[in-house]
Structure formats: C-alpha cells, structure tokens
C-alpha cells in the first residue's frame, strides 16, 4: 500500500465501519425509517441523531455524509493531506448531529457557483465548501419556519442555502487575518458571522429560530470499546508506516500547530496517523473520566478532533486547553458533564495552537475563556451554525493573541537588550 493512499483507505475504512455499525445497531427497516426522521428533523443545535433516528440511522447518515464529501474530494482530485482529513472527519462527525446528505447540498452548490463565477475550479475552494456545510441547518429550518406552501418553502430554503454557500468563500478568505491562524476552525468563525447577519435579517422579517437540546445521556455498551479499538488500529498503522519508530511523532509534537499546519506534508503519514489515534483516545478518555455522555454530538466531536489531529492539533498542544475547560467548571455554574461543556472540551482542539505557541498556561486560559464564551453564543444565530465552538474559538484568539504577542515581544526585547549589554561588557573587559 502506497503511503500517499493510506489516508484515502482510512476514510474508506471509516465509511465501511460506520455502515457496519449502522446495521449492527438496527435492522435495515429501522435504519431507513430512522433516516427519514433525520432528513425531516430541524437539525438546529443541539439535535442528537441517536435520539431522532436511532443509532443505526445516525451511523448510516454519517457514512453517507462522509461518502458525499469524499466523492467531491476525489472528483476535484484533492490530495488526502491534513486539511482534507480535517474537512472529511468533521463532516463524518456532524453526520451524527446536524448534517444529512440533503441539507449540505445547497451550501456545496453555492460554493461551486462562486467558483464558476470567478472562473476557477471548485477545488480551489473545496475546504470552504466542506467546512461551510456547518450552515446546513438554515436549509432545513427554513423549510419549517417560512409562512409559505411546502413547495415554495423548499425552493426558498434551497435558494438561501445556495446564497450562503456563495458568500462563504470571500468571507473565509479574510477572517484568518483576524485570529492570525490560532483558531483552526476558520470557516466556523466566518460562518458564525454570516449566520449572525442572516439571522438578524430573518428576525426583522418575523422569522425566528431557537436553540434546542435533544441529547442522549449515558454511554451505550460497546461504544467506547469500538472508539478505542478504531483509534488503536489507526495508531498502530501509523507506527507501522513509521518503521516502528517514534522519531517522526516526536518531531510533530514540537510544532506549535498554528494554521496552516499540515502534519501530513510536514511530518508524513505515519506520525500523523499516530497523532490522530492518540488525540482520539485522549478525547474519549476525558469524556469517560468526567462522567460525560457518548451521545451523537460527543462521538461526532471526537471524530472531528481525530481529523484535526492531522491539521494543527496534537497530544502536546491540546491537553492544556482541555484542562482549561475542565478547570472552568470549578469557577462556574456548569458541570463537566453539562452538554455544552462536553462539546467545548472536545472542540477546544481548535485553540491548541495557542498552547503550542505560547505555552501551557496560555492554553489553559484559552480553554477557560472558550468555555465562558461558547455557552453564550449559540443563541446569537438561533443554533443554526453547527460550528458554534469554531465561532467562539475565533473570539478567544482575537482577544488573547494581541496581548500574548505584545508580552512576548516585550520580554523578547528585554532579553535581547540584556544579552547585548552583557556582550558589550565582556568586550570592554577584554
């Protein structure tokens, strides 16, 4: 097996695994009945497909969403590198809570129209298209909220989805300068801005959406074991491709992770897969140790973090942020097992570059601040931006980075002057 193809096989293996899990959890009739419920659900934050359609249908839906996205990647001949893995696995994860093959299509079409209007291939904006499906709930929600006959509602909702997809590329190209690459969820931040503006327009027309909480509590038997087994297989495969050496992984762990940090290109497939497996294990272990739930959103979030372990996050720069989220629960009214806090902990992976660049203390503070902000932002857009944590992480980076950089520059200058004075004094003595 060629190293350049192993990540593609990993994606295909994940699709097969999800399909197998679907039919192990439910009968074919049950799966397709559940898929109907998922397709017709509102999908606003937080809608757990384990509850809406059952685990079988949820896993089947995740497999379909991942397959649609992979086909798009293959058609556009996009290499399977770090950002590709992040984009594919965040979609696989959200196939368990918020996305389905129908509501993501208008967003993808809108980005394709934008690319065509600028006479470029969709591949140039492929990551914006794949990450931009976070606004898919606008499509399904408008099908229920608009005061028109059903056919008209579907047409208008689809048109709004296309417009959103059309507007995302230019917006996403400008937002990295705001957070300086320290928020790995750049499209989540730009999508949050677009969702807020769109929601304000809808509210002015008397159309409002509200956040929901449909959440499966507890950990169903076997879920954790399957996750650990999957991540172990990925780690061992990476270890094998690294010739049973840890040198590449050690090199990867020295990187700060600031975007664009494509671990596949910088460190190779083997170390990247080892890191992906380890990050997945860290996330799963955290949820179990804090009494959390392996619900659809949590399992989906773990798959997301698994993907971003190829694109900026690793087992050295992520844990400080995770610790910050946990410590936040000691100074706030929230518990570690609060649904929003569980998600904030896993999605803290997007702020891992702060710890990688500025140290663990900065990472811990980023986790604390992220937890505080994320619990307030979902209502800004009625739960219609699935990447609420990405939007919040953007504000954390915007708030923290100028201060952190100014202090580093200040102390760096002081150290440089001190060294210069020391050198000058030595020369004088000589």
mmCIF file with all atom_site columns, N, CA, C and O in Angstrom, residues 349-381:
data_model
loop_
_atom_site.group_PDB
_atom_site.id
_atom_site.type_symbol
_atom_site.label_atom_id
_atom_site.label_alt_id
_atom_site.label_comp_id
_atom_site.label_asym_id
_atom_site.label_entity_id
_atom_site.label_seq_id
_atom_site.pdbx_PDB_ins_code
_atom_site.Cartn_x
_atom_site.Cartn_y
_atom_site.Cartn_z
_atom_site.occupancy
_atom_site.B_iso_or_equiv
_atom_site.pdbx_formal_charge
_atom_site.auth_seq_id
_atom_site.auth_comp_id
_atom_site.auth_asym_id
_atom_site.auth_atom_id
_atom_site.pdbx_PDB_model_num
ATOM 1   N N  . UNK A 1 349 ? -9.913  21.683 20.835 1.00 0.00 ? 349 UNK A N  1
ATOM 2   C CA . UNK A 1 349 ? -8.823  21.288 19.944 1.00 0.00 ? 349 UNK A CA 1
ATOM 3   C C  . UNK A 1 349 ? -8.513  22.400 18.943 1.00 0.00 ? 349 UNK A C  1
ATOM 4   O O  . UNK A 1 349 ? -7.375  22.537 18.480 1.00 0.00 ? 349 UNK A O  1
ATOM 5   N N  . UNK A 1 350 ? -9.518  23.223 18.616 1.00 0.00 ? 350 UNK A N  1
ATOM 6   C CA . UNK A 1 350 ? -9.306  24.304 17.660 1.00 0.00 ? 350 UNK A CA 1
ATOM 7   C C  . UNK A 1 350 ? -8.393  25.395 18.166 1.00 0.00 ? 350 UNK A C  1
ATOM 8   O O  . UNK A 1 350 ? -7.837  26.174 17.383 1.00 0.00 ? 350 UNK A O  1
ATOM 9   N N  . UNK A 1 351 ? -8.223  25.487 19.488 1.00 0.00 ? 351 UNK A N  1
ATOM 10  C CA . UNK A 1 351 ? -7.358  26.506 20.093 1.00 0.00 ? 351 UNK A CA 1
ATOM 11  C C  . UNK A 1 351 ? -6.008  25.937 20.508 1.00 0.00 ? 351 UNK A C  1
ATOM 12  O O  . UNK A 1 351 ? -5.217  26.635 21.165 1.00 0.00 ? 351 UNK A O  1
ATOM 13  N N  . UNK A 1 352 ? -5.729  24.707 20.153 1.00 0.00 ? 352 UNK A N  1
ATOM 14  C CA . UNK A 1 352 ? -4.470  24.065 20.520 1.00 0.00 ? 352 UNK A CA 1
ATOM 15  C C  . UNK A 1 352 ? -3.238  24.870 20.100 1.00 0.00 ? 352 UNK A C  1
ATOM 16  O O  . UNK A 1 352 ? -2.244  24.890 20.829 1.00 0.00 ? 352 UNK A O  1
ATOM 17  N N  . UNK A 1 353 ? -3.255  25.570 18.948 1.00 0.00 ? 353 UNK A N  1
ATOM 18  C CA . UNK A 1 353 ? -2.068  26.344 18.572 1.00 0.00 ? 353 UNK A CA 1
ATOM 19  C C  . UNK A 1 353 ? -1.673  27.421 19.579 1.00 0.00 ? 353 UNK A C  1
ATOM 20  O O  . UNK A 1 353 ? -0.506  27.805 19.633 1.00 0.00 ? 353 UNK A O  1
ATOM 21  N N  . UNK A 1 354 ? -2.617  27.905 20.357 1.00 0.00 ? 354 UNK A N  1
ATOM 22  C CA . UNK A 1 354 ? -2.261  28.911 21.367 1.00 0.00 ? 354 UNK A CA 1
ATOM 23  C C  . UNK A 1 354 ? -1.322  28.299 22.394 1.00 0.00 ? 354 UNK A C  1
ATOM 24  O O  . UNK A 1 354 ? -0.297  28.892 22.767 1.00 0.00 ? 354 UNK A O  1
ATOM 25  N N  . UNK A 1 355 ? -1.659  27.105 22.863 1.00 0.00 ? 355 UNK A N  1
ATOM 26  C CA . UNK A 1 355 ? -0.766  26.412 23.800 1.00 0.00 ? 355 UNK A CA 1
ATOM 27  C C  . UNK A 1 355 ? 0.541   26.040 23.126 1.00 0.00 ? 355 UNK A C  1
ATOM 28  O O  . UNK A 1 355 ? 1.614   26.106 23.738 1.00 0.00 ? 355 UNK A O  1
ATOM 29  N N  . UNK A 1 356 ? 0.473   25.645 21.865 1.00 0.00 ? 356 UNK A N  1
ATOM 30  C CA . UNK A 1 356 ? 1.684   25.263 21.144 1.00 0.00 ? 356 UNK A CA 1
ATOM 31  C C  . UNK A 1 356 ? 2.641   26.415 20.956 1.00 0.00 ? 356 UNK A C  1
ATOM 32  O O  . UNK A 1 356 ? 3.857   26.231 21.006 1.00 0.00 ? 356 UNK A O  1
ATOM 33  N N  . UNK A 1 357 ? 2.120   27.616 20.758 1.00 0.00 ? 357 UNK A N  1
ATOM 34  C CA . UNK A 1 357 ? 2.952   28.785 20.503 1.00 0.00 ? 357 UNK A CA 1
ATOM 35  C C  . UNK A 1 357 ? 3.371   29.510 21.780 1.00 0.00 ? 357 UNK A C  1
ATOM 36  O O  . UNK A 1 357 ? 4.514   29.930 21.925 1.00 0.00 ? 357 UNK A O  1
ATOM 37  N N  . UNK A 1 358 ? 2.425   29.652 22.714 1.00 0.00 ? 358 UNK A N  1
ATOM 38  C CA . UNK A 1 358 ? 2.667   30.498 23.883 1.00 0.00 ? 358 UNK A CA 1
ATOM 39  C C  . UNK A 1 358 ? 2.813   29.723 25.191 1.00 0.00 ? 358 UNK A C  1
ATOM 40  O O  . UNK A 1 358 ? 3.029   30.328 26.240 1.00 0.00 ? 358 UNK A O  1
ATOM 41  N N  . UNK A 1 359 ? 2.661   28.405 25.156 1.00 0.00 ? 359 UNK A N  1
ATOM 42  C CA . UNK A 1 359 ? 2.863   27.602 26.347 1.00 0.00 ? 359 UNK A CA 1
ATOM 43  C C  . UNK A 1 359 ? 1.582   27.115 26.985 1.00 0.00 ? 359 UNK A C  1
ATOM 44  O O  . UNK A 1 359 ? 0.489   27.599 26.680 1.00 0.00 ? 359 UNK A O  1
ATOM 45  N N  . UNK A 1 360 ? 1.693   26.156 27.901 1.00 0.00 ? 360 UNK A N  1
ATOM 46  C CA . UNK A 1 360 ? 0.513   25.527 28.501 1.00 0.00 ? 360 UNK A CA 1
ATOM 47  C C  . UNK A 1 360 ? -0.356  26.479 29.326 1.00 0.00 ? 360 UNK A C  1
ATOM 48  O O  . UNK A 1 360 ? -1.565  26.300 29.367 1.00 0.00 ? 360 UNK A O  1
ATOM 49  N N  . UNK A 1 361 ? 0.240   27.464 29.999 1.00 0.00 ? 361 UNK A N  1
ATOM 50  C CA . UNK A 1 361 ? -0.568  28.391 30.801 1.00 0.00 ? 361 UNK A CA 1
ATOM 51  C C  . UNK A 1 361 ? -1.518  29.175 29.903 1.00 0.00 ? 361 UNK A C  1
ATOM 52  O O  . UNK A 1 361 ? -2.700  29.345 30.225 1.00 0.00 ? 361 UNK A O  1
ATOM 53  N N  . UNK A 1 362 ? -1.005  29.638 28.766 1.00 0.00 ? 362 UNK A N  1
ATOM 54  C CA . UNK A 1 362 ? -1.854  30.341 27.804 1.00 0.00 ? 362 UNK A CA 1
ATOM 55  C C  . UNK A 1 362 ? -2.943  29.409 27.276 1.00 0.00 ? 362 UNK A C  1
ATOM 56  O O  . UNK A 1 362 ? -4.091  29.827 27.069 1.00 0.00 ? 362 UNK A O  1
ATOM 57  N N  . UNK A 1 363 ? -2.600  28.146 27.065 1.00 0.00 ? 363 UNK A N  1
ATOM 58  C CA . UNK A 1 363 ? -3.584  27.170 26.591 1.00 0.00 ? 363 UNK A CA 1
ATOM 59  C C  . UNK A 1 363 ? -4.675  26.945 27.613 1.00 0.00 ? 363 UNK A C  1
ATOM 60  O O  . UNK A 1 363 ? -5.858  26.837 27.262 1.00 0.00 ? 363 UNK A O  1
ATOM 61  N N  . UNK A 1 364 ? -4.306  26.873 28.892 1.00 0.00 ? 364 UNK A N  1
ATOM 62  C CA . UNK A 1 364 ? -5.302  26.690 29.947 1.00 0.00 ? 364 UNK A CA 1
ATOM 63  C C  . UNK A 1 364 ? -6.250  27.892 29.989 1.00 0.00 ? 364 UNK A C  1
ATOM 64  O O  . UNK A 1 364 ? -7.472  27.731 30.079 1.00 0.00 ? 364 UNK A O  1
ATOM 65  N N  . UNK A 1 365 ? -5.700  29.079 29.913 1.00 0.00 ? 365 UNK A N  1
ATOM 66  C CA . UNK A 1 365 ? -6.541  30.277 29.930 1.00 0.00 ? 365 UNK A CA 1
ATOM 67  C C  . UNK A 1 365 ? -7.453  30.308 28.706 1.00 0.00 ? 365 UNK A C  1
ATOM 68  O O  . UNK A 1 365 ? -8.618  30.708 28.802 1.00 0.00 ? 365 UNK A O  1
ATOM 69  N N  . UNK A 1 366 ? -6.936  29.860 27.555 1.00 0.00 ? 366 UNK A N  1
ATOM 70  C CA . UNK A 1 366 ? -7.764  29.797 26.342 1.00 0.00 ? 366 UNK A CA 1
ATOM 71  C C  . UNK A 1 366 ? -8.941  28.862 26.548 1.00 0.00 ? 366 UNK A C  1
ATOM 72  O O  . UNK A 1 366 ? -10.070 29.148 26.126 1.00 0.00 ? 366 UNK A O  1
ATOM 73  N N  . UNK A 1 367 ? -8.700  27.728 27.210 1.00 0.00 ? 367 UNK A N  1
ATOM 74  C CA . UNK A 1 367 ? -9.784  26.784 27.485 1.00 0.00 ? 367 UNK A CA 1
ATOM 75  C C  . UNK A 1 367 ? -10.833 27.370 28.407 1.00 0.00 ? 367 UNK A C  1
ATOM 76  O O  . UNK A 1 367 ? -12.039 27.186 28.195 1.00 0.00 ? 367 UNK A O  1
ATOM 77  N N  . UNK A 1 368 ? -10.397 28.094 29.443 1.00 0.00 ? 368 UNK A N  1
ATOM 78  C CA . UNK A 1 368 ? -11.336 28.743 30.363 1.00 0.00 ? 368 UNK A CA 1
ATOM 79  C C  . UNK A 1 368 ? -12.180 29.777 29.631 1.00 0.00 ? 368 UNK A C  1
ATOM 80  O O  . UNK A 1 368 ? -13.413 29.805 29.754 1.00 0.00 ? 368 UNK A O  1
ATOM 81  N N  . UNK A 1 369 ? -11.521 30.620 28.859 1.00 0.00 ? 369 UNK A N  1
ATOM 82  C CA . UNK A 1 369 ? -12.235 31.691 28.152 1.00 0.00 ? 369 UNK A CA 1
ATOM 83  C C  . UNK A 1 369 ? -13.174 31.117 27.096 1.00 0.00 ? 369 UNK A C  1
ATOM 84  O O  . UNK A 1 369 ? -14.306 31.596 26.929 1.00 0.00 ? 369 UNK A O  1
ATOM 85  N N  . UNK A 1 370 ? -12.718 30.089 26.408 1.00 0.00 ? 370 UNK A N  1
ATOM 86  C CA . UNK A 1 370 ? -13.557 29.450 25.385 1.00 0.00 ? 370 UNK A CA 1
ATOM 87  C C  . UNK A 1 370 ? -14.848 28.910 25.999 1.00 0.00 ? 370 UNK A C  1
ATOM 88  O O  . UNK A 1 370 ? -15.932 29.074 25.435 1.00 0.00 ? 370 UNK A O  1
ATOM 89  N N  . UNK A 1 371 ? -14.735 28.276 27.158 1.00 0.00 ? 371 UNK A N  1
ATOM 90  C CA . UNK A 1 371 ? -15.915 27.717 27.824 1.00 0.00 ? 371 UNK A CA 1
ATOM 91  C C  . UNK A 1 371 ? -16.923 28.805 28.171 1.00 0.00 ? 371 UNK A C  1
ATOM 92  O O  . UNK A 1 371 ? -18.134 28.617 28.023 1.00 0.00 ? 371 UNK A O  1
ATOM 93  N N  . UNK A 1 372 ? -16.418 29.927 28.649 1.00 0.00 ? 372 UNK A N  1
ATOM 94  C CA . UNK A 1 372 ? -17.307 31.024 29.032 1.00 0.00 ? 372 UNK A CA 1
ATOM 95  C C  . UNK A 1 372 ? -18.032 31.604 27.825 1.00 0.00 ? 372 UNK A C  1
ATOM 96  O O  . UNK A 1 372 ? -19.235 31.889 27.870 1.00 0.00 ? 372 UNK A O  1
ATOM 97  N N  . UNK A 1 373 ? -17.303 31.754 26.720 1.00 0.00 ? 373 UNK A N  1
ATOM 98  C CA . UNK A 1 373 ? -17.889 32.384 25.536 1.00 0.00 ? 373 UNK A CA 1
ATOM 99  C C  . UNK A 1 373 ? -18.855 31.449 24.821 1.00 0.00 ? 373 UNK A C  1
ATOM 100 O O  . UNK A 1 373 ? -19.938 31.850 24.396 1.00 0.00 ? 373 UNK A O  1
ATOM 101 N N  . UNK A 1 374 ? -18.473 30.171 24.702 1.00 0.00 ? 374 UNK A N  1
ATOM 102 C CA . UNK A 1 374 ? -19.273 29.253 23.897 1.00 0.00 ? 374 UNK A CA 1
ATOM 103 C C  . UNK A 1 374 ? -20.659 29.022 24.484 1.00 0.00 ? 374 UNK A C  1
ATOM 104 O O  . UNK A 1 374 ? -21.621 28.724 23.751 1.00 0.00 ? 374 UNK A O  1
ATOM 105 N N  . UNK A 1 375 ? -20.801 29.187 25.790 1.00 0.00 ? 375 UNK A N  1
ATOM 106 C CA . UNK A 1 375 ? -22.105 28.979 26.416 1.00 0.00 ? 375 UNK A CA 1
ATOM 107 C C  . UNK A 1 375 ? -23.062 30.138 26.163 1.00 0.00 ? 375 UNK A C  1
ATOM 108 O O  . UNK A 1 375 ? -24.237 30.065 26.529 1.00 0.00 ? 375 UNK A O  1
ATOM 109 N N  . UNK A 1 376 ? -22.561 31.198 25.531 1.00 0.00 ? 376 UNK A N  1
ATOM 110 C CA . UNK A 1 376 ? -23.397 32.377 25.286 1.00 0.00 ? 376 UNK A CA 1
ATOM 111 C C  . UNK A 1 376 ? -23.710 32.616 23.809 1.00 0.00 ? 376 UNK A C  1
ATOM 112 O O  . UNK A 1 376 ? -24.620 33.379 23.494 1.00 0.00 ? 376 UNK A O  1
ATOM 113 N N  . UNK A 1 377 ? -22.942 31.999 22.918 1.00 0.00 ? 377 UNK A N  1
ATOM 114 C CA . UNK A 1 377 ? -23.011 32.409 21.516 1.00 0.00 ? 377 UNK A CA 1
ATOM 115 C C  . UNK A 1 377 ? -24.070 31.706 20.673 1.00 0.00 ? 377 UNK A C  1
ATOM 116 O O  . UNK A 1 377 ? -24.498 32.243 19.653 1.00 0.00 ? 377 UNK A O  1
ATOM 117 N N  . UNK A 1 378 ? -24.487 30.500 21.055 1.00 0.00 ? 378 UNK A N  1
ATOM 118 C CA . UNK A 1 378 ? -25.414 29.734 20.202 1.00 0.00 ? 378 UNK A CA 1
ATOM 119 C C  . UNK A 1 378 ? -26.709 30.497 19.930 1.00 0.00 ? 378 UNK A C  1
ATOM 120 O O  . UNK A 1 378 ? -27.283 30.416 18.836 1.00 0.00 ? 378 UNK A O  1
ATOM 121 N N  . UNK A 1 379 ? -27.184 31.244 20.924 1.00 0.00 ? 379 UNK A N  1
ATOM 122 C CA . UNK A 1 379 ? -28.432 31.975 20.749 1.00 0.00 ? 379 UNK A CA 1
ATOM 123 C C  . UNK A 1 379 ? -28.335 33.125 19.769 1.00 0.00 ? 379 UNK A C  1
ATOM 124 O O  . UNK A 1 379 ? -29.358 33.638 19.303 1.00 0.00 ? 379 UNK A O  1
ATOM 125 N N  . UNK A 1 380 ? -27.108 33.556 19.432 1.00 0.00 ? 380 UNK A N  1
ATOM 126 C CA . UNK A 1 380 ? -26.938 34.681 18.512 1.00 0.00 ? 380 UNK A CA 1
ATOM 127 C C  . UNK A 1 380 ? -27.509 34.368 17.132 1.00 0.00 ? 380 UNK A C  1
ATOM 128 O O  . UNK A 1 380 ? -27.961 35.275 16.422 1.00 0.00 ? 380 UNK A O  1
ATOM 129 N N  . UNK A 1 381 ? -27.462 33.096 16.756 1.00 0.00 ? 381 UNK A N  1
ATOM 130 C CA . UNK A 1 381 ? -27.953 32.718 15.436 1.00 0.00 ? 381 UNK A CA 1
ATOM 131 C C  . UNK A 1 381 ? -28.931 31.558 15.531 1.00 0.00 ? 381 UNK A C  1
ATOM 132 O O  . UNK A 1 381 ? -29.056 30.756 14.598 1.00 0.00 ? 381 UNK A O  1
#
